[in-house]
Tab-separated table of C-alpha atoms in Angstrom:
chain	number	residue	atom	x	y	z
A	1	MET	CA	7.446	17.882	14.429
A	2	PRO	CA	4.529	16.636	12.309
A	3	ALA	CA	2.154	19.401	12.424
A	4	ILE	CA	-0.921	21.319	11.050
A	5	ALA	CA	-0.931	25.078	11.266
A	6	GLY	CA	-1.373	28.012	9.097
A	7	ARG	CA	-3.886	28.154	6.285
A	8	ARG	CA	-2.642	25.259	4.120
A	9	PRO	CA	-1.355	22.727	6.665
A	10	THR	CA	-0.080	19.297	6.139
A	11	ALA	CA	1.710	17.498	8.872
A	12	LEU	CA	5.308	17.821	9.582
A	13	VAL	CA	7.244	18.720	12.507
A	14	ILE	CA	8.927	21.778	13.902
A	15	MET	CA	11.972	21.202	16.082
A	16	TYR	CA	12.197	23.885	18.673
A	17	GLY	CA	9.925	26.103	16.524
A	18	VAL	CA	12.470	25.989	13.676
A	19	GLN	CA	10.741	25.991	10.304
A	20	SER	CA	12.744	23.841	7.965
A	21	GLU	CA	13.660	24.860	4.361
A	22	THR	CA	14.242	22.620	1.396
A	23	PRO	CA	17.934	22.774	0.382
A	24	SER	CA	18.506	24.674	-2.897
A	25	GLY	CA	18.353	22.577	-5.968
A	26	SER	CA	15.676	20.205	-4.784
A	27	ALA	CA	12.824	19.473	-7.140
A	28	ASP	CA	9.532	21.229	-6.603
A	29	ALA	CA	6.170	20.609	-8.225
A	30	GLY	CA	7.271	21.873	-11.585
A	31	ASP	CA	7.144	19.625	-14.662
A	32	GLU	CA	8.104	16.020	-14.138
A	33	LEU	CA	10.422	16.224	-17.151
A	34	SER	CA	12.644	18.628	-15.233
A	35	VAL	CA	14.309	15.618	-13.569
A	36	LEU	CA	15.606	14.681	-16.975
A	37	GLY	CA	17.101	18.128	-17.517
A	38	VAL	CA	14.266	19.458	-19.702
A	39	GLY	CA	13.450	23.097	-18.927
A	40	GLU	CA	9.927	24.084	-17.974
A	41	GLU	CA	9.121	25.951	-21.183
A	42	SER	CA	10.704	23.246	-23.354
A	43	ALA	CA	8.750	20.601	-21.427
A	44	ALA	CA	5.432	22.423	-22.035
A	45	THR	CA	6.289	22.762	-25.744
A	46	TYR	CA	7.189	19.089	-26.075
A	47	ARG	CA	3.984	17.990	-24.379
A	48	ALA	CA	1.990	20.121	-26.769
A	49	LEU	CA	3.882	18.668	-29.771
A	50	VAL	CA	3.243	15.144	-28.569
A	51	ALA	CA	-0.522	15.855	-28.660
A	52	VAL	CA	-0.505	16.983	-32.320
A	53	ALA	CA	0.975	15.689	-35.557
A	54	ASP	CA	3.125	18.815	-36.001
A	55	ALA	CA	2.906	22.475	-35.362
A	56	ASP	CA	4.527	25.857	-35.713
A	57	ALA	CA	5.420	28.318	-32.950
A	58	ALA	CA	2.129	30.281	-33.241
A	59	GLU	CA	0.028	27.171	-32.799
A	60	ILE	CA	1.995	25.889	-29.789
A	61	ALA	CA	1.896	29.378	-28.200
A	62	LYS	CA	-1.861	29.396	-28.512
A	63	HIS	CA	-2.056	25.949	-26.964
A	64	THR	CA	0.400	26.516	-24.039
A	65	GLY	CA	0.013	30.182	-23.283
A	66	LEU	CA	3.672	30.843	-23.932
A	67	ALA	CA	4.877	33.743	-25.988
A	68	GLU	CA	5.847	32.911	-29.582
A	69	GLU	CA	9.409	33.968	-28.817
A	70	GLU	CA	9.529	31.492	-25.919
A	71	VAL	CA	8.197	28.730	-28.062
A	72	ALA	CA	10.712	29.488	-30.835
A	73	ALA	CA	13.509	29.254	-28.294
A	74	SER	CA	12.046	25.961	-26.994
A	75	PHE	CA	11.915	24.691	-30.560
A	76	GLU	CA	15.680	25.193	-30.880
A	77	ASP	CA	16.300	23.513	-27.467
A	78	LEU	CA	14.109	20.497	-28.404
A	79	ARG	CA	15.637	20.142	-31.823
A	80	GLU	CA	19.211	20.379	-30.388
A	81	HIS	CA	18.516	17.596	-27.835
A	82	GLY	CA	16.691	15.301	-30.293
A	83	LEU	CA	13.246	15.721	-28.775
A	84	ALA	CA	11.803	17.153	-32.006
A	85	VAL	CA	12.594	17.305	-35.743
A	86	GLU	CA	12.154	20.184	-38.080
A	87	LEU	CA	9.858	19.707	-41.062
A	88	ALA	CA	9.847	21.594	-44.367
A	89	PRO	CA	8.433	25.094	-43.745
A	90	ASP	CA	4.986	25.831	-45.099
A	91	GLY	CA	5.721	29.520	-45.452
A	92	PRO	CA	8.512	32.106	-45.142
A	93	GLY	CA	10.077	31.873	-41.705
A	94	ARG	CA	7.445	29.444	-40.388
A	95	LYS	CA	9.262	26.498	-38.829
A	96	ARG	CA	7.210	23.395	-38.159
A	97	LEU	CA	8.305	20.755	-35.710
A	98	ARG	CA	7.232	17.227	-35.020
A	99	ALA	CA	7.845	15.523	-31.672
A	100	THR	CA	10.296	12.607	-31.527
A	101	PRO	CA	8.522	9.578	-30.025
A	102	PRO	CA	8.943	9.753	-26.203
A	103	SER	CA	10.370	6.229	-26.021
A	104	LEU	CA	13.160	7.291	-28.379
A	105	ALA	CA	13.631	10.892	-27.150
A	106	LEU	CA	13.467	10.475	-23.382
A	107	THR	CA	15.027	7.087	-22.787
A	108	PRO	CA	18.556	8.283	-23.562
A	109	LEU	CA	17.989	11.229	-21.167
A	110	LEU	CA	16.865	8.789	-18.487
A	111	ALA	CA	19.876	6.572	-19.040
A	112	ALA	CA	22.182	9.518	-18.783
A	113	ARG	CA	20.564	10.682	-15.551
A	114	ARG	CA	20.862	7.135	-14.050
A	115	SER	CA	24.536	7.124	-14.874
A	116	GLN	CA	24.968	10.488	-13.200
A	117	LEU	CA	23.163	9.163	-10.126
A	118	THR	CA	25.371	6.080	-9.977
A	119	THR	CA	28.436	8.301	-10.158
A	120	ALA	CA	27.063	10.581	-7.472
A	121	GLU	CA	26.520	7.550	-5.194
A	122	GLY	CA	30.128	6.607	-5.582
A	123	VAL	CA	31.169	10.185	-4.708
A	124	ILE	CA	28.998	10.162	-1.643
A	125	ALA	CA	30.557	6.930	-0.411
A	126	LYS	CA	34.056	8.305	-0.898
A	127	LEU	CA	33.270	11.572	0.857
A	128	SER	CA	31.609	9.688	3.793
A	129	ALA	CA	34.680	7.547	4.190
A	130	ALA	CA	36.932	10.666	4.161
A	131	TYR	CA	34.651	12.379	6.704
A	132	GLN	CA	34.749	9.459	9.112
A	133	ALA	CA	38.504	8.999	8.731
A	134	SER	CA	39.125	12.596	9.667
A	135	ARG	CA	36.899	12.279	12.716
A	136	PRO	CA	37.780	8.993	14.406
A	137	HIS	CA	35.861	9.719	17.561
A	138	ALA	CA	32.737	11.018	15.767
A	139	SER	CA	32.692	8.146	13.309
A	140	SER	CA	32.168	5.642	16.050
A	141	SER	CA	29.489	7.718	17.869
A	142	PRO	CA	25.920	6.702	17.381
A	143	ILE	CA	24.702	10.263	18.087
A	144	GLU	CA	25.322	13.563	16.263
A	145	VAL	CA	24.417	16.687	18.313
A	146	VAL	CA	23.700	19.859	16.317
A	147	HIS	CA	23.331	23.335	17.793
A	148	GLY	CA	21.468	26.441	16.616
A	149	ARG	CA	18.190	26.986	14.820
A	150	GLU	CA	19.671	27.238	11.327
A	151	VAL	CA	21.668	23.987	11.587
A	152	ILE	CA	18.722	22.171	13.188
A	153	ALA	CA	16.433	23.351	10.392
A	154	GLN	CA	18.898	22.155	7.806
A	155	ARG	CA	19.197	18.704	9.429
A	156	PHE	CA	15.435	18.479	9.872
A	157	ALA	CA	14.922	19.144	6.174
A	158	GLN	CA	17.628	16.620	5.219
A	159	VAL	CA	16.178	13.789	7.301
A	160	GLN	CA	12.746	14.395	5.749
A	161	LEU	CA	14.151	14.408	2.233
A	162	SER	CA	16.021	11.203	2.992
A	163	ALA	CA	12.844	9.326	3.847
A	164	THR	CA	11.722	6.713	1.375
A	165	ARG	CA	8.821	4.941	3.177
A	166	LEU	CA	7.774	6.221	6.609
A	167	ILE	CA	7.950	9.237	8.918
A	168	GLU	CA	6.629	8.880	12.456
A	169	ALA	CA	6.600	11.709	15.004
A	170	PHE	CA	5.576	12.931	18.464
A	171	GLN	CA	4.358	16.460	18.508
A	172	PRO	CA	3.859	17.807	22.026
A	173	PHE	CA	1.928	21.047	22.312
A	174	TYR	CA	4.125	23.842	23.586
A	175	GLY	CA	1.497	26.552	23.245
A	176	GLY	CA	1.739	26.917	19.521
A	177	SER	CA	0.520	24.859	16.592
A	178	PRO	CA	2.281	21.527	16.032
A	179	ILE	CA	1.460	21.474	12.339
A	180	VAL	CA	3.134	23.904	10.079
A	181	PRO	CA	2.049	25.368	6.667
A	182	VAL	CA	3.384	23.365	3.780
A	183	GLU	CA	4.879	26.567	2.360
A	184	ASP	CA	7.051	26.807	5.504
A	185	ASN	CA	8.130	23.175	5.271
A	186	PRO	CA	8.692	22.330	1.627
A	187	ALA	CA	10.644	19.238	2.553
A	188	GLU	CA	7.428	17.741	3.846
A	189	LYS	CA	5.642	18.540	0.615
A	190	GLU	CA	8.385	16.787	-1.366
A	191	ALA	CA	8.217	13.695	0.911
A	192	ILE	CA	4.480	13.451	0.503
A	193	ARG	CA	4.826	13.788	-3.271
A	194	ARG	CA	7.192	10.817	-3.284
A	195	GLY	CA	4.664	8.689	-1.375
A	196	VAL	CA	6.205	8.764	2.094
A	197	ARG	CA	3.700	7.739	4.781
A	198	PHE	CA	3.233	10.070	7.754
A	199	VAL	CA	1.989	8.908	11.203
A	200	ILE	CA	1.811	11.718	13.735
A	201	ILE	CA	0.743	11.717	17.356
A	202	ILE	CA	-0.356	15.040	18.683
A	203	GLU	CA	-1.174	16.175	22.249
A	204	ARG	CA	-4.860	16.755	22.873
A	205	ALA	CA	-4.354	20.418	23.898
A	206	TRP	CA	-3.837	21.300	20.267
A	207	PHE	CA	-7.457	20.490	19.500
A	208	ASP	CA	-8.636	23.320	21.718
A	209	ARG	CA	-7.993	25.537	18.668
A	210	PRO	CA	-11.243	26.588	17.041
A	211	ASP	CA	-9.897	25.727	13.607
A	212	ALA	CA	-8.369	22.407	14.605
A	213	GLY	CA	-11.074	20.342	12.892
A	214	ALA	CA	-10.544	22.100	9.561
A	215	LEU	CA	-6.771	21.872	9.743
A	216	ALA	CA	-6.787	18.189	10.732
A	217	GLY	CA	-9.190	17.610	7.789
A	218	VAL	CA	-6.643	19.068	5.373
A	219	ALA	CA	-3.884	16.861	6.725
A	220	LEU	CA	-6.123	13.772	6.563
A	221	ALA	CA	-7.086	14.596	3.011
A	222	ALA	CA	-3.400	14.685	2.138
A	223	GLY	CA	-3.123	11.057	3.317
A	224	GLU	CA	-1.474	11.755	6.697
A	225	GLU	CA	-2.409	9.685	9.756
A	226	LEU	CA	-3.130	11.752	12.858
A	227	HIS	CA	-3.491	10.395	16.374
A	228	VAL	CA	-4.363	12.235	19.611
A	229	ILE	CA	-3.177	11.472	23.137
A	230	ASP	CA	-3.338	13.379	26.448
A	231	SER	CA	0.389	14.013	26.782
A	232	LEU	CA	3.748	13.088	25.180
A	233	PRO	CA	7.139	12.795	26.867
A	234	LEU	CA	9.187	14.522	24.192
A	235	GLN	CA	9.338	15.838	20.650
A	236	MET	CA	10.606	13.269	18.163
A	237	ILE	CA	10.784	12.262	14.512
A	238	LEU	CA	11.611	8.779	13.208
A	239	VAL	CA	12.590	8.298	9.581
A	240	ASP	CA	12.258	4.842	7.981
A	241	ARG	CA	13.016	3.300	11.362
A	242	ARG	CA	16.692	4.049	10.793
A	243	ILE	CA	17.150	7.635	12.051
A	244	ALA	CA	15.673	9.423	15.085
A	245	MET	CA	15.854	13.083	15.815
A	246	VAL	CA	15.060	14.502	19.305
A	247	PRO	CA	15.758	17.677	21.267
A	248	VAL	CA	18.737	17.499	23.609
A	249	ALA	CA	16.884	19.567	26.200
A	250	PRO	CA	13.121	20.234	26.574
A	251	ALA	CA	11.789	23.239	24.660
A	252	GLY	CA	12.313	26.552	26.569
A	253	GLN	CA	15.005	25.096	28.861
A	254	ALA	CA	18.097	25.796	26.785
A	255	SER	CA	19.752	29.098	25.859
A	256	GLU	CA	20.553	27.704	22.407
A	257	PRO	CA	18.427	24.979	20.820
A	258	ALA	CA	20.138	21.699	20.225
A	259	ALA	CA	18.995	18.412	18.733
A	260	ALA	CA	20.412	14.889	18.518
A	261	LEU	CA	20.472	12.752	15.353
A	262	ILE	CA	20.565	9.107	16.354
A	263	HIS	CA	21.818	6.514	13.900
A	264	ASP	CA	22.553	3.535	16.171
A	265	PRO	CA	20.026	0.770	15.214
A	266	GLY	CA	19.538	-0.273	18.849
A	267	LEU	CA	18.803	3.267	20.070
A	268	VAL	CA	16.501	3.934	17.100
A	269	GLU	CA	14.615	0.747	17.883
A	270	ALA	CA	14.133	1.864	21.463
A	271	PHE	CA	12.616	5.183	20.304
A	272	ARG	CA	10.496	3.210	17.859
A	273	ALA	CA	9.177	1.046	20.702
A	274	LEU	CA	8.316	4.183	22.638
A	275	PHE	CA	6.431	5.487	19.650
A	276	VAL	CA	4.520	2.271	19.184
A	277	SER	CA	3.532	2.210	22.915
A	278	TYR	CA	2.039	5.729	22.662
A	279	ARG	CA	0.363	5.014	19.339
A	280	GLU	CA	-1.407	2.003	20.827
A	281	ARG	CA	-2.763	4.234	23.615
A	282	SER	CA	-3.711	7.015	21.280
A	283	TRP	CA	-6.865	7.468	19.213
A	284	ALA	CA	-6.925	7.978	15.458
A	285	ILE	CA	-8.500	11.141	14.222
A	286	THR	CA	-10.835	10.221	11.396
A	287	SER	CA	-13.425	13.015	11.333
A	288	GLY	CA	-11.733	14.454	8.232
A	289	LYS	CA	-13.734	11.738	6.368
A	290	VAL	CA	-17.110	13.200	7.330
A	291	THR	CA	-18.996	14.430	4.306
A	292	PRO	CA	-20.768	17.818	4.049
A	293	VAL	CA	-24.114	16.005	3.838
A	294	GLN	CA	-23.444	14.196	7.113
A	295	LEU	CA	-22.365	17.465	8.768
A	296	ALA	CA	-25.571	19.136	7.664
A	297	ASP	CA	-27.556	16.221	9.059
A	298	ALA	CA	-25.668	16.541	12.330
A	299	ALA	CA	-26.343	20.244	12.527
A	300	ARG	CA	-30.128	19.566	12.130
A	301	GLY	CA	-29.994	16.699	14.584
A	302	THR	CA	-31.912	14.510	12.138
A	303	ASP	CA	-31.656	10.806	11.413
A	304	SER	CA	-32.573	10.095	14.986
A	305	SER	CA	-34.470	6.969	14.054
A	306	ALA	CA	-31.360	5.222	12.676
A	307	ALA	CA	-30.778	1.913	14.360
A	308	GLN	CA	-26.989	2.146	14.112
A	309	PRO	CA	-24.527	5.037	14.583
A	310	ASP	CA	-23.682	6.868	11.374
A	311	GLU	CA	-20.220	8.265	10.537
A	312	VAL	CA	-20.783	11.465	12.552
A	313	ASP	CA	-21.920	9.408	15.567
A	314	ARG	CA	-18.748	7.271	15.267
A	315	SER	CA	-16.547	10.368	15.181
A	316	ILE	CA	-18.304	11.675	18.309
A	317	LEU	CA	-17.764	8.378	20.102
A	318	ALA	CA	-14.125	8.202	19.051
A	319	LEU	CA	-13.440	11.722	20.388
A	320	LEU	CA	-15.482	11.034	23.565
A	321	ASN	CA	-13.351	7.910	24.151
A	322	ALA	CA	-10.231	10.049	23.748
A	323	GLY	CA	-11.400	12.350	26.516
A	324	PHE	CA	-12.675	15.322	24.543
A	325	THR	CA	-15.321	17.607	25.999
A	326	ASP	CA	-18.613	18.274	24.119
A	327	VAL	CA	-17.363	21.707	23.134
A	328	ASN	CA	-14.108	20.328	21.735
A	329	ILE	CA	-15.937	17.474	19.944
A	330	ALA	CA	-18.185	20.088	18.310
A	331	ARG	CA	-15.158	22.098	17.208
A	332	GLN	CA	-13.351	19.064	15.838
A	333	ILE	CA	-16.288	17.851	13.808
A	334	GLY	CA	-17.678	21.272	12.879
A	335	ILE	CA	-21.164	21.052	14.379
A	336	ALA	CA	-22.932	22.886	17.236
A	337	PRO	CA	-22.425	21.611	20.834
A	338	ARG	CA	-26.188	21.084	21.175
A	339	SER	CA	-26.008	18.764	18.190
A	340	VAL	CA	-23.304	16.776	19.894
A	341	GLN	CA	-25.443	16.529	23.029
A	342	ARG	CA	-28.559	15.497	21.059
A	343	ARG	CA	-26.704	12.753	19.267
A	344	MET	CA	-25.059	11.638	22.506
A	345	HIS	CA	-28.516	11.336	24.121
A	346	ARG	CA	-29.796	9.279	21.137
A	347	LEU	CA	-26.689	7.002	21.282
A	348	MET	CA	-27.236	6.424	25.004
A	349	GLY	CA	-30.771	5.332	24.178
A	350	LEU	CA	-29.575	2.958	21.501
A	351	ALA	CA	-27.052	1.484	23.893
A	352	GLU	CA	-29.516	1.493	26.857
A	353	ALA	CA	-26.760	3.261	28.765
A	354	ARG	CA	-27.351	5.348	31.914
A	355	SER	CA	-23.986	7.106	31.711
A	356	ARG	CA	-21.376	8.117	29.178
A	357	PHE	CA	-19.017	5.564	30.655
A	358	GLN	CA	-21.548	2.830	29.952
A	359	LEU	CA	-22.039	4.238	26.411
A	360	GLY	CA	-18.290	4.053	25.811
A	361	SER	CA	-18.126	0.447	27.009
A	362	HIS	CA	-21.109	-0.538	24.847
A	363	ALA	CA	-19.581	1.204	21.833
A	364	VAL	CA	-16.410	-0.913	22.155
A	365	ARG	CA	-18.350	-4.147	22.602
A	366	ALA	CA	-20.741	-3.365	19.703
A	367	GLY	CA	-17.880	-2.541	17.305
A	368	TRP	CA	-18.943	1.101	16.970
A	369	LEU	CA	-15.314	2.253	17.374
A	370	PRO	CA	-12.263	1.442	15.280
A	371	ASP	CA	-9.262	-0.360	16.788
A	372	PRO	CA	-7.079	2.422	18.307
A	373	ALA	CA	-3.945	0.628	16.978
A	374	ASP	CA	-5.109	0.853	13.367
């Protein structure tokens, strides 16, 4: 499920190792005007025209990097759809265009697209009613079971794309990486682009990877919330607290992978309560916020005279409290194990602690650690 692996990770989940794919026709990064039906080249041309009083194809080509032939074709497209008007030519064959004000040109396109969406919603409602009527037993079932990697991957992408606010997930560590490259899970990229919040709990074994710190930092930088815990009972994804998706059998114990999509509000709430109980016992990973300057200071073991823990110290204490070894703490933060030990020794002196257990207790009392439930 939520995950960080590969060279450009973010944090979404793999169900039974199935890498999900975005259904064809979904919007990618592209130009934002594409949602209004404006082609990429025409959108680039229109943006360039908006920034100037008027221009010909050669001037726009120089500004956008498009070929003059492409700009000329875009001119015709923009003029046909009312996004630009043609001016009197200033020479043989040299058309000049001026952009129509965006409020006039784009508002009708937006209204048309809204009308299409309203119509589509009505079609979906009718098709859903027909689907349930033809399956009287399935329509009353709170659970849909799907079989096979391809179908699971499709459903997994669909539930991600249906999210509007929140995706929460358990990601046990089955010997591979729980976090998948964004290029292998484009549905996650689309959800993040739309502002969906991700909260992912990962088993601590994943952080034995030498590149775990770097990968977690990328996910944190993308705005995802990562938590670590010793073990998890199952793999799970929750979408907007209305849909849950879980394996039907533990990974590696079924000849064909299967997953259950749960729609019943009571069952979803039960899985949500399970998630909350583990999140409250987990520890938030925050070391992705450590700056290069602080890492350099940690590597040198300097700043030993500070009266309070700095951000590197707090990261060390958080990971220590989560049960990490010195070696794993060093890997997570990106400093040498000896630097971890030097800082630990200094912190024990500040806390007047004779053991790491006493240090951890003092850190909690002194407010050196964040609330694990945050």
